[in-house]
Coordinates of C-alpha atoms and ligand atoms in Angstrom, one line a residue:
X48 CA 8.0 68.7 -49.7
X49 CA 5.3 68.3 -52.5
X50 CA 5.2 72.4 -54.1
X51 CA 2.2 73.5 -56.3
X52 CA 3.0 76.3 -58.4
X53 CA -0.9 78.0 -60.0
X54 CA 0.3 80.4 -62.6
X55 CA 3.0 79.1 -65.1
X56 CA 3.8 82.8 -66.2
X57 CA 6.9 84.9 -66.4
X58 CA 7.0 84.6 -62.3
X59 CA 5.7 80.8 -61.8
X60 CA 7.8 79.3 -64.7
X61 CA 11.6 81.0 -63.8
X62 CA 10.6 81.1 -59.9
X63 CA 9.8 77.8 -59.3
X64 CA 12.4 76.3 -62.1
X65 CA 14.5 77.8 -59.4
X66 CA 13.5 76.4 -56.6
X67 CA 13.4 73.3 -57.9
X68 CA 16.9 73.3 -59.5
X69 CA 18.2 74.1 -55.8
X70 CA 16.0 71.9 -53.6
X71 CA 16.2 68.4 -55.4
X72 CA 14.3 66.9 -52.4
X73 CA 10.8 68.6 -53.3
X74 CA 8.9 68.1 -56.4
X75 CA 7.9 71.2 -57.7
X76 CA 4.7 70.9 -60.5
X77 CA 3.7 74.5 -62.1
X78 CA 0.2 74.1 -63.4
X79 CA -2.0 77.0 -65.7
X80 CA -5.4 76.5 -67.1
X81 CA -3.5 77.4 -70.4
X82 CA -2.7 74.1 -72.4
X83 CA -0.5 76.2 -75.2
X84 CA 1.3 77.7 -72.3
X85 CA 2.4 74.1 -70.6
X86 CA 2.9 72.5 -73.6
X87 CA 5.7 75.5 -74.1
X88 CA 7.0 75.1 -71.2
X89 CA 7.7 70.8 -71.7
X90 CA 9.5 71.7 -75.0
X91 CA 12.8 73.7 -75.7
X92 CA 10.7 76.5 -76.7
X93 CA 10.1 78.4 -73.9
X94 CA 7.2 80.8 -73.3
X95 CA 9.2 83.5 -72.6
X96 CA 12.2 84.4 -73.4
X97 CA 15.3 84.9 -71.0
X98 CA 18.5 84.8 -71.0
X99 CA 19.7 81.4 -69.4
X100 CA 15.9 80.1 -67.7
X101 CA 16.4 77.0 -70.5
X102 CA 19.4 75.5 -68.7
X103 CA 17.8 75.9 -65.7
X104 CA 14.7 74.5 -66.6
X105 CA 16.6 71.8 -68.3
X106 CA 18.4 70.7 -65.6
X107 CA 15.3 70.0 -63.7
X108 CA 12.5 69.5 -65.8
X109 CA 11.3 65.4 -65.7
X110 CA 13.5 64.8 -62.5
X111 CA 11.7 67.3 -59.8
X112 CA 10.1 69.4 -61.9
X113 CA 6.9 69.4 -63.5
X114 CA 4.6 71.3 -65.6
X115 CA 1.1 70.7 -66.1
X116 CA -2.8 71.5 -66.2
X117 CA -3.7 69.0 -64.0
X118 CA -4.5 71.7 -61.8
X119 CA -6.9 70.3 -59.0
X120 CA -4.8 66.9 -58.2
X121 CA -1.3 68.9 -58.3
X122 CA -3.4 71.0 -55.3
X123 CA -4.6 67.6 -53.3
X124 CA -1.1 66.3 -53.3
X125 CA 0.7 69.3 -52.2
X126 CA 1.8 70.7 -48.9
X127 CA 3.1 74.3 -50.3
X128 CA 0.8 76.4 -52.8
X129 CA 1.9 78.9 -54.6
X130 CA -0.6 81.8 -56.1
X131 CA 1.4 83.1 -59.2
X132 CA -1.7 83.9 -61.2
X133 CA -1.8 87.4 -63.0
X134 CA -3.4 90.6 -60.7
X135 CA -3.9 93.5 -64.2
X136 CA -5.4 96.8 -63.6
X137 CA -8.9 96.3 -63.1
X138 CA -10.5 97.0 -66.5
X139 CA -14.3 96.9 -65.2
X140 CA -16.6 98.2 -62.5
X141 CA -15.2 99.8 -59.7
X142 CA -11.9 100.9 -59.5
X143 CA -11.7 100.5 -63.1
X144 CA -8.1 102.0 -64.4
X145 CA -6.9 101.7 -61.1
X146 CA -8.2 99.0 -58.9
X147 CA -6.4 95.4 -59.1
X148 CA -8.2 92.6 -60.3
X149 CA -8.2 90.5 -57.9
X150 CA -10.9 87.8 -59.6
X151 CA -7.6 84.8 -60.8
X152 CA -6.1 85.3 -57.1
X153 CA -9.9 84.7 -55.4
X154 CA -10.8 81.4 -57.9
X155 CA -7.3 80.2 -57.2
X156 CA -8.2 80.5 -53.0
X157 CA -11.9 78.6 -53.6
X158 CA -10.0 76.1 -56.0
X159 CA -7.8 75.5 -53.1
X160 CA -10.9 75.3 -50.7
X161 CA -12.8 73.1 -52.9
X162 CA -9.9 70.6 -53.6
X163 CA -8.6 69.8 -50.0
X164 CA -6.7 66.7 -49.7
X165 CA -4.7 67.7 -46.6
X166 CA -3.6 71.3 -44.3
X167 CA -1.8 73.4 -46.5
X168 CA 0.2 76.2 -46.6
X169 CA -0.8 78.9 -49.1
X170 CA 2.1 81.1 -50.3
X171 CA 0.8 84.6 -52.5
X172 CA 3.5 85.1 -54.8
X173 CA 1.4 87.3 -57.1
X174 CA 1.8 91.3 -56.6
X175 CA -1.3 91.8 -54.8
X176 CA -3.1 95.2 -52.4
X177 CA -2.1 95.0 -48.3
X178 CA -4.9 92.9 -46.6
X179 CA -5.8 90.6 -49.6
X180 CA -4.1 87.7 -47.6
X181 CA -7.0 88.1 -45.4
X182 CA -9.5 87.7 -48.0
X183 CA -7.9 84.1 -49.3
X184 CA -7.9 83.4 -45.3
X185 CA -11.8 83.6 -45.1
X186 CA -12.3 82.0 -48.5
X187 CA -10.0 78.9 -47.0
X188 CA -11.5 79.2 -43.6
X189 CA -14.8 79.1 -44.6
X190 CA -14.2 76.0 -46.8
X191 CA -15.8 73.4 -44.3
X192 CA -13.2 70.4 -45.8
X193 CA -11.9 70.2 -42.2
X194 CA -8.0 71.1 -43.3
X195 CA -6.2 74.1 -41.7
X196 CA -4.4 76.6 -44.0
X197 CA -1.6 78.9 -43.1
X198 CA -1.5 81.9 -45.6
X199 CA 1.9 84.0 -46.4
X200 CA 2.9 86.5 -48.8
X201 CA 6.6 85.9 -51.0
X202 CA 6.2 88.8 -53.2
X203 CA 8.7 88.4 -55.9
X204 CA 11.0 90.9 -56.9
X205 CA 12.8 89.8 -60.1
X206 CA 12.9 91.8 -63.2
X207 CA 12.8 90.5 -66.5
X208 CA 15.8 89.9 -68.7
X209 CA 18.1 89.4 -65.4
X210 CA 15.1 87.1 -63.7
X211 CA 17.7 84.1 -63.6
X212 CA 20.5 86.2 -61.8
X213 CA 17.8 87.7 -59.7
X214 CA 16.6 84.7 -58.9
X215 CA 19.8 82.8 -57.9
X216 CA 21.5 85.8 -56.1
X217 CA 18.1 87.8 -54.8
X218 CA 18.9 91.2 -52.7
X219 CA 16.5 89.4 -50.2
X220 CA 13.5 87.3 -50.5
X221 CA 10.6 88.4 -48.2
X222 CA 8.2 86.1 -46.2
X223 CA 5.3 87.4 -44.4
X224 CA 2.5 85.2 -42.0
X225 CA 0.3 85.8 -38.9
X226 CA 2.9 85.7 -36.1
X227 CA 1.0 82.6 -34.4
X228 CA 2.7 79.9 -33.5
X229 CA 1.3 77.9 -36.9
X230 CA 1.9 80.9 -39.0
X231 CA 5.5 81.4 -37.9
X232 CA 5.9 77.4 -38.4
X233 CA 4.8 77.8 -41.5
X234 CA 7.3 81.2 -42.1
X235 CA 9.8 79.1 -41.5
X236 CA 8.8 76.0 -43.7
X237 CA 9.4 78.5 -46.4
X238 CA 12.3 80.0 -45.5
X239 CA 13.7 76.2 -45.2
X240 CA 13.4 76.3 -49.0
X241 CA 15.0 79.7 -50.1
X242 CA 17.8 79.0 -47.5
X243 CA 18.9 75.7 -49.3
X244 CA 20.6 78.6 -51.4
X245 CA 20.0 81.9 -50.1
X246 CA 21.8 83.2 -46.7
X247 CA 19.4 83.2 -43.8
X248 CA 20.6 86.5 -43.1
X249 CA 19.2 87.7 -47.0
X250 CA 15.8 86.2 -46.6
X251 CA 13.9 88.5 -44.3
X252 CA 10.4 87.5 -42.3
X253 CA 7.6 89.9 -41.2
X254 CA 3.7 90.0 -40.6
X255 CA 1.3 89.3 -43.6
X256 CA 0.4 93.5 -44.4
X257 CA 3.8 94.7 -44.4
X258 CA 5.0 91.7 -46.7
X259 CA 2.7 92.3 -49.3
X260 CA 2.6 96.7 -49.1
X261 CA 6.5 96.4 -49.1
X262 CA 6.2 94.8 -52.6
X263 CA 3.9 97.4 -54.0
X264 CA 5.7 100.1 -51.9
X265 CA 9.3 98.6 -53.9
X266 CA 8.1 99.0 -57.3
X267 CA 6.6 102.5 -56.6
X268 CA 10.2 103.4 -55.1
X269 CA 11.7 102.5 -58.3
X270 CA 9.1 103.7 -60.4
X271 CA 9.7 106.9 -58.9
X272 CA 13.3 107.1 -59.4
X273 CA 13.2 106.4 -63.2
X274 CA 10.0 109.6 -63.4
X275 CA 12.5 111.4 -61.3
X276 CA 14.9 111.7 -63.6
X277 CA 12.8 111.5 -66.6
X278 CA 11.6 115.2 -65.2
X279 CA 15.1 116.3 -65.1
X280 CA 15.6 115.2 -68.9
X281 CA 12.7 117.8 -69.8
X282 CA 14.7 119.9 -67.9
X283 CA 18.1 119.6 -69.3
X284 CA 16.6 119.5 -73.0
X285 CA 15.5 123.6 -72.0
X286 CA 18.6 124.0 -70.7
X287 CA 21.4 122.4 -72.1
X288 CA 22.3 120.2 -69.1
X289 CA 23.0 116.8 -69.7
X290 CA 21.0 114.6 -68.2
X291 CA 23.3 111.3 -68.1
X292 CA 26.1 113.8 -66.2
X293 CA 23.4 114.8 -64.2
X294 CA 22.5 111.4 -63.3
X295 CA 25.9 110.3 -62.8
X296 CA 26.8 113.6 -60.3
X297 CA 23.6 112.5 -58.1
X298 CA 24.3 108.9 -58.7
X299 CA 27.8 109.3 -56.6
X300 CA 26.2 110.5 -53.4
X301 CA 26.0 106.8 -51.8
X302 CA 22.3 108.0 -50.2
X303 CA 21.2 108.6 -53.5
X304 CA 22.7 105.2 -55.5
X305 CA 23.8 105.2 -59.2
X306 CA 21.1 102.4 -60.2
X307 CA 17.5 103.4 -61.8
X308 CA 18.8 106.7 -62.9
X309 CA 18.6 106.2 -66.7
X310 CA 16.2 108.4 -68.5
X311 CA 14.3 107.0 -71.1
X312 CA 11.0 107.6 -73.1
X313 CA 9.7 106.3 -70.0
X314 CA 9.6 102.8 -67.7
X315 CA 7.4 100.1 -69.1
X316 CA 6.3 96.8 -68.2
X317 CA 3.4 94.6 -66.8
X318 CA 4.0 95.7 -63.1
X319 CA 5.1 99.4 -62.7
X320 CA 2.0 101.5 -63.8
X321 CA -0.3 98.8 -62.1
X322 CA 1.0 98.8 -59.2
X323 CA 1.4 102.6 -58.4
X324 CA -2.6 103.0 -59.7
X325 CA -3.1 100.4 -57.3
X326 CA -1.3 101.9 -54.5
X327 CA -3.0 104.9 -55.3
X328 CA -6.3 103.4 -55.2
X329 CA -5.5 101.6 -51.9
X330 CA -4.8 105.4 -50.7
X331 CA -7.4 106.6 -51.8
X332 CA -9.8 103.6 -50.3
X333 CA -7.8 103.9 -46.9
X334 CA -9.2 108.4 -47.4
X335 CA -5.6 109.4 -48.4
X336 CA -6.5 111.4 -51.1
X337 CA -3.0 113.3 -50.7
X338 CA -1.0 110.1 -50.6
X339 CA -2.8 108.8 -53.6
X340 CA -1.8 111.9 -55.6
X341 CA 1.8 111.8 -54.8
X342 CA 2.0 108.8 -56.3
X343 CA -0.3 109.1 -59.1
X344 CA 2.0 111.8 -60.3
X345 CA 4.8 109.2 -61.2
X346 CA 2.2 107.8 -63.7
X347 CA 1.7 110.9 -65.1
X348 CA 5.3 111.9 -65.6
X349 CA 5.7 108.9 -67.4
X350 CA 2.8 109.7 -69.9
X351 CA 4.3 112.8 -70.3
X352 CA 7.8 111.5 -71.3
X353 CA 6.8 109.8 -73.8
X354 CA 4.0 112.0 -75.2
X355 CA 7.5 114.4 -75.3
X356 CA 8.9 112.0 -77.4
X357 CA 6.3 111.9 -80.1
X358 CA 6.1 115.5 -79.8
X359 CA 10.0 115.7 -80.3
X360 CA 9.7 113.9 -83.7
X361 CA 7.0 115.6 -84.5
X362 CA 9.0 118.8 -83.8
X363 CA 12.1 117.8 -85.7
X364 CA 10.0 116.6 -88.8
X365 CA 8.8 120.4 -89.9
X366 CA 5.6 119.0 -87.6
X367 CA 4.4 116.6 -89.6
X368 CA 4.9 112.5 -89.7
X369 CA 2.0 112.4 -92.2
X370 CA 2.9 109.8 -94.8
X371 CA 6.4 109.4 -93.5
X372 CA 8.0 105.9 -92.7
X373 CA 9.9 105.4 -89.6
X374 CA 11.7 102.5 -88.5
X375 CA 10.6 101.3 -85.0
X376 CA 13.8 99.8 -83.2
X377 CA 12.6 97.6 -80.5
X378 CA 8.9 97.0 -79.2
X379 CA 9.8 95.3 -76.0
X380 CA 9.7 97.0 -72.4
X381 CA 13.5 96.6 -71.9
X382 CA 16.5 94.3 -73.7
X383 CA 16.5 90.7 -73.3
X384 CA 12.8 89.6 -73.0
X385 CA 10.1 89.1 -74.9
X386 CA 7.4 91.3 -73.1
X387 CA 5.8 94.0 -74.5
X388 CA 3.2 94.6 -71.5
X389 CA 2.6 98.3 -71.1
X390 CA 5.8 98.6 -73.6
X391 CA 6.5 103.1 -74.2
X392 CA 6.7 101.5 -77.8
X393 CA 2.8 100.7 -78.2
X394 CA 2.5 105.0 -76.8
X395 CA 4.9 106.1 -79.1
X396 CA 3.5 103.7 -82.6
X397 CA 0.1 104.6 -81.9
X398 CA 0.2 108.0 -81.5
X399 CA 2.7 108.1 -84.9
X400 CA -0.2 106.2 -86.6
X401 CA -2.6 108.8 -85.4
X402 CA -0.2 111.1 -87.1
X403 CA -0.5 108.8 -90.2
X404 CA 2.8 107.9 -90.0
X405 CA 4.3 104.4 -91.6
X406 CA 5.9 102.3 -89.4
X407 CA 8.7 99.6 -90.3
X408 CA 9.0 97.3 -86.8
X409 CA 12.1 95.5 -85.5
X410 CA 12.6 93.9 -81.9
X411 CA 14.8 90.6 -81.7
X412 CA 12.1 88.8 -79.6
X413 CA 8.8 90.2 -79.7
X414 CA 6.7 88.1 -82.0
X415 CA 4.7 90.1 -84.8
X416 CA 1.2 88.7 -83.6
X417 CA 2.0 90.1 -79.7
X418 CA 2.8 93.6 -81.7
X419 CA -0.1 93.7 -84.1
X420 CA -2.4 92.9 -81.0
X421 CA -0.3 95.6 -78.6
X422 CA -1.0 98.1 -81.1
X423 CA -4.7 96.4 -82.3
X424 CA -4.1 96.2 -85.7
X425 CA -5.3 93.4 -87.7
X426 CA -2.2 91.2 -90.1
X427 CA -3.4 93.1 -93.2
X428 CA -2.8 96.0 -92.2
X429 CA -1.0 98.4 -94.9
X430 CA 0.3 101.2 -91.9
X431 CA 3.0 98.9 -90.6
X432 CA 5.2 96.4 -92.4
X433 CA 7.7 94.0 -89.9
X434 CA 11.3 93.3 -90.5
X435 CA 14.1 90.7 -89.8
X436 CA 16.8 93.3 -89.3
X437 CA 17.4 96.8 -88.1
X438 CA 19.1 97.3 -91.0
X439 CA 16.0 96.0 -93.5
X440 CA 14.0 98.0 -91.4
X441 CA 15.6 101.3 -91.6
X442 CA 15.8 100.9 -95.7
X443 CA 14.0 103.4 -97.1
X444 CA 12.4 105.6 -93.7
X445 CA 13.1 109.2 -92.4
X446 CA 13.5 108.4 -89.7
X447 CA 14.6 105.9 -86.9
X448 CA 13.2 106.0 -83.4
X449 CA 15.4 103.6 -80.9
X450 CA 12.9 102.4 -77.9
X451 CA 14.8 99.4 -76.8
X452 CA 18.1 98.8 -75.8
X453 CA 18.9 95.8 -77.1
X454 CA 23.1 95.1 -77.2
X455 CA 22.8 94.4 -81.1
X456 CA 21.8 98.3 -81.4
X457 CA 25.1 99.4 -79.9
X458 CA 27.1 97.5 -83.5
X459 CA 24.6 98.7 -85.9
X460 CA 26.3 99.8 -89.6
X461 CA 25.0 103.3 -89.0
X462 CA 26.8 104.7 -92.6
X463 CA 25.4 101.6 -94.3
X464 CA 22.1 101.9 -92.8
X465 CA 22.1 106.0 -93.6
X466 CA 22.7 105.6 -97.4
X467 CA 19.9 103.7 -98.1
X468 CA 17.4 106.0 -96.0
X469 CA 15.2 109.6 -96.8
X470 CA 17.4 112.7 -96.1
X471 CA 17.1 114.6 -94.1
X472 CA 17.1 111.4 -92.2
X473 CA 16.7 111.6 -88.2
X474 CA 17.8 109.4 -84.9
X475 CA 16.1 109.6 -82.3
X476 CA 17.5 107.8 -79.3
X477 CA 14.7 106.9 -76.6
X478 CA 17.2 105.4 -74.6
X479 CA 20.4 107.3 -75.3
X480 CA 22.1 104.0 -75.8
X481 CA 24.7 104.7 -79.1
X482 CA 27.3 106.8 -79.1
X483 CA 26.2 110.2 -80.8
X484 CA 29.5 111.2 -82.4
X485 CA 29.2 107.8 -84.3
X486 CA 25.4 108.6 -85.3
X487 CA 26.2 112.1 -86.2
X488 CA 29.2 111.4 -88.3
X489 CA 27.3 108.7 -90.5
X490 CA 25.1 112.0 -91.2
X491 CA 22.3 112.0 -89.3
X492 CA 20.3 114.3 -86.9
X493 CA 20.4 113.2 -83.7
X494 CA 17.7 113.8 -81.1
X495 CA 18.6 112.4 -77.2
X496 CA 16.4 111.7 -74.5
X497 CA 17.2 114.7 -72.3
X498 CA 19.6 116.8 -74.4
X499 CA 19.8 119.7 -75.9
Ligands
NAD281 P1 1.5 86.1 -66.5 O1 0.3 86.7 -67.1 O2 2.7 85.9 -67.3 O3 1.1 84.6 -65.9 C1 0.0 84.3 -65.1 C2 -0.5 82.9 -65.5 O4 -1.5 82.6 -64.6 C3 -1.1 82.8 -66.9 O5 -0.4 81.8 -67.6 C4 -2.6 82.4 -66.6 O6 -3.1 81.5 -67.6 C5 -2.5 81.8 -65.3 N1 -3.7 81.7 -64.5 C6 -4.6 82.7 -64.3 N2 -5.6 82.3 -63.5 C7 -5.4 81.0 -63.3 C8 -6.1 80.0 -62.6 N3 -7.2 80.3 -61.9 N4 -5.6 78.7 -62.5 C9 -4.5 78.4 -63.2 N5 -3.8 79.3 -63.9 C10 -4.2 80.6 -63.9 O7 1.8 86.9 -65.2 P2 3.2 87.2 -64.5 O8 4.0 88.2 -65.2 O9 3.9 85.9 -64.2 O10 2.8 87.9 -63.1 C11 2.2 87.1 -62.1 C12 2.1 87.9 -60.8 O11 3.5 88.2 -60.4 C13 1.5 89.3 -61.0 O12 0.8 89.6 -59.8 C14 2.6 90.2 -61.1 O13 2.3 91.5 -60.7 C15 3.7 89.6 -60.3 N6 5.1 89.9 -60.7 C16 5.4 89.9 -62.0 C17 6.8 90.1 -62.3 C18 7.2 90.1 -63.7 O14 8.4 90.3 -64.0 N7 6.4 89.7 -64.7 C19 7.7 90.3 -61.3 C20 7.3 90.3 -60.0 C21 6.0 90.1 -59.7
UGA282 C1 10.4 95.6 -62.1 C2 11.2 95.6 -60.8 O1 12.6 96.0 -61.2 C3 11.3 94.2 -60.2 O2 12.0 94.3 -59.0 C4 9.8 93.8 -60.0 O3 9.9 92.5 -59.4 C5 9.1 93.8 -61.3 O4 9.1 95.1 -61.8 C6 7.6 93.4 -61.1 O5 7.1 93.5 -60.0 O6 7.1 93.1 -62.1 P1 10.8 94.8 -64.6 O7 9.6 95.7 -64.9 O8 10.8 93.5 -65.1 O9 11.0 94.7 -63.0 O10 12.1 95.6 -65.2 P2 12.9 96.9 -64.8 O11 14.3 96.6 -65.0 O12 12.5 97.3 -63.4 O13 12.5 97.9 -65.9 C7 11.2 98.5 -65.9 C8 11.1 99.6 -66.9 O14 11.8 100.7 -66.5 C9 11.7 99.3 -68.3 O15 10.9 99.8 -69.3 C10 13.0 99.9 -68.2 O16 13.5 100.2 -69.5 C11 12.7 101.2 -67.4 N1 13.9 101.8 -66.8 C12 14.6 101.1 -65.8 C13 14.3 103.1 -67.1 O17 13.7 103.7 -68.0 N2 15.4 103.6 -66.5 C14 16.1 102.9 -65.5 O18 17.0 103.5 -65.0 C15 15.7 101.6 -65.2

């Protein structure tokens, strides 16, 4: 099978390197308007950043795999299209804040239309709102090139950092088409792929609306969990409970699960806060209005947690961060990638610049220019200087905040790195991720996400 792949982002590029590594009888050719981005992606440096996607792409890259912006003749010679283009909040117009923008996933569909070469099927592997399948139907049906198209949803559900093992080992993969004859042929076209390596009994088939709400309805699901918890940590701090023993006496009760219980100055990420103000929206287009705010409210915790934070070292610093420096450990959304979409760091270093606060940044893989434009700061910029080491970063602040919990933080010097800093000088731990007996003995105040 000839596979087209639009979209070479952080779901085209480790998705389809995938697919190709395990189905070496189809050629598999990931295009993107984006020349920069291709080009990364035909050298060893990578785009993005995740652990173990280089071997994988390596291994297939130049033998069935291809990436490239040759985006209209990839589409004529392909049976199987993929849609892995980007679908951000909606920053425009109506539904603006909430509302998906849906405008790469429609050009993609009338790209598709106006290209032809043969009946296709088309595959939306970008998150997207229930019904929008129908919408690329009547853009393909209407094209007048006299093909046919079958359209499915394959929502993905990797996460960053783990995308490879999620990606090789899935929990299930999802397929969704019209239950027609052709659509269930063309369910099952697809499933041939996945099950080249993925149990038939893992990969799970069902009409087009429940395929793509189940996706939004998943990431709302754990979304939730993590505000959940992140309620309880307010909690605990006016109480003295603890909020990982908390977590870990829920976490035993096999209907509740141990996973997505870790507080934390709140869940980041390109996907989470889109798609619960999109499933709110949906609601609320659909006259839910009490749906929509049920859901809305895991949004809102989230602001709230880390507002708390900020407030928290605003608290501990005698309520002022005015001319203070503070070492900013970790900018990305979570360890082992280099996203910083919708990262609690861009909440928590904006509202300490507000405060006039100095900050000294340090994340292993987030390049300076993606923090600079997170935070919109221009390069000359006095506020914020950048550093090669938490250590170096730390020298000469009051304070540390931890946002990320990247594995080097765990062996950090912390004696080494107290001596050289302001005293009184403060930890504060957004992800409770190093031991506090260890932070506290090397003389520091320690502040904990959800503890007294
Ligand atoms: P991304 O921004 O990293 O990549 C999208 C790519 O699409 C970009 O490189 C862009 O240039 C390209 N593009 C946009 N319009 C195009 C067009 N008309 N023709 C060719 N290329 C075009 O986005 P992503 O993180 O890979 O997310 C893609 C989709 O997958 C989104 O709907 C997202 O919600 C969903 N998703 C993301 C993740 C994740 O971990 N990032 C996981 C599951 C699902
Ligand atoms: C999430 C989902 O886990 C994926 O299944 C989904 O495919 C993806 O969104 C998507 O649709 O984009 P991702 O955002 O990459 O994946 O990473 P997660 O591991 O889910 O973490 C999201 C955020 O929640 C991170 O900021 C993380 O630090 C935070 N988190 C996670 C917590 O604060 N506590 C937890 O217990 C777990």
């Amino acid at each position: 099978m000839k596979i087209c792949c639009i979209g070479a982002g952080y779901v085209g590029g480790p998705t389809m390197a995938m697919i190709a590594k395990n189905c070496v009888d189809s050629k598999v050719t990931v295009v993107d308007l984006n020349q920069e981005r291709i080009d990364s992606w035909n050298s060893d440096d990578l785009p993005i950043y995740e652990p173990g996607l280089l071997e994988v792409v390596k291994a297939a890259r130049g033998r069935n795999l291809f990436f490239s912006t040759e985006i209209d003749q990839t589409i004529q010679d392909s049976d199987i299209i993929f849609i892995s283009v980007n679908t951000p909040t909606k920053d425009y117009g109506s539904g603006k804040g909430r509302a998906a923008d849906l405008r790469f996933v429609e050009s993609c569909a009338r790209n598709i239309a106006k290209v032809g070469g043969g009946n296709k099927i088309v595959v939306e592997k970008s998150t997207v709102p229930v019904r929008t399948a129908q919408m690329v139907k009547e853009i393909l049906g209407e094209s007048n090139n006299g093909f046919s198209y079958q359209v499915l949803s394959n929502p993905e559900f990797l996460a960053e950092g783990t995308a490879i093992a999620d990606l090789e080992n899935p929990d299930r993969v999802l397929i969704g088409g019209d239950q027609s004859k052709e659509g269930l042929e063309a369910i099952e076209k697809v499933v041939s792929l996945y099950n080249q390596w993925i149990d038939r009994e893992n990969i799970i088939t069902t009409n087009l609306w429940s395929s793509e709400l189940s996706k939004l309805t998943a990431n709302a699901f754990l979304a939730q969990r993590i505000s959940s918890i992140n309620a309880i940590s307010a909690l605990c701090e006016a109480t003295g409970a603890d909020v990982d023993e908390v977590a870990n006496a829920i976490g035993t009760d096999s209907r509740i699960g141990p996973k997505f219980l870790k507080s934390s100055v709140g869940f980041g990420g390109s996907c989470f806060q889109k798609d619960i103000l999109n499933l709110s929206y949906l609601c609320q287009h659909f006259g839910l209005p009490e749906v929509a705010e049920y859901w809305d409210q895991v949004v809102r915790m989230n602001d709230y947690q880390k507002d708390r934070f900020v407030q928290r070292i605003m608290d501990a610093m005698f309520n002022t961060v005015s001319g203070k420096k503070i070492a900013i450990l970790g900018f990305a959304f979570k360890k082992d990638t280099n996203d910083a979409r919708e990262s609690p760091a861009i909440a928590v270093c904006s509202r300490l610049l507000d405060e006039r606060a100095h900050l000294a940044i340090y994340d292993p893989q987030v390049p300076k220019d993606t923090i600079l434009s997170s935070l919109r700061l221009d390069a000359n910029d006095k506020r914020v200087s950048f550093h090669d080491c938490a250590t170096d970063a730390a020298n000469g602040t009051h304070a540390i905040a931890l946002l990320t919990e990247w594995d080097e933080f765990k062996k950090l010097n912390l004696k080494e790195i107290y001596a050289e800093m302001e005293k009184p000088a403060h930890f504060f731990d957004g992800r409770n991720l190093i031991d506090p007996i260890e932070v506290q003995n090397a003389g520091f105040r320690l502040h904990r996400i959800g503890k007294g």
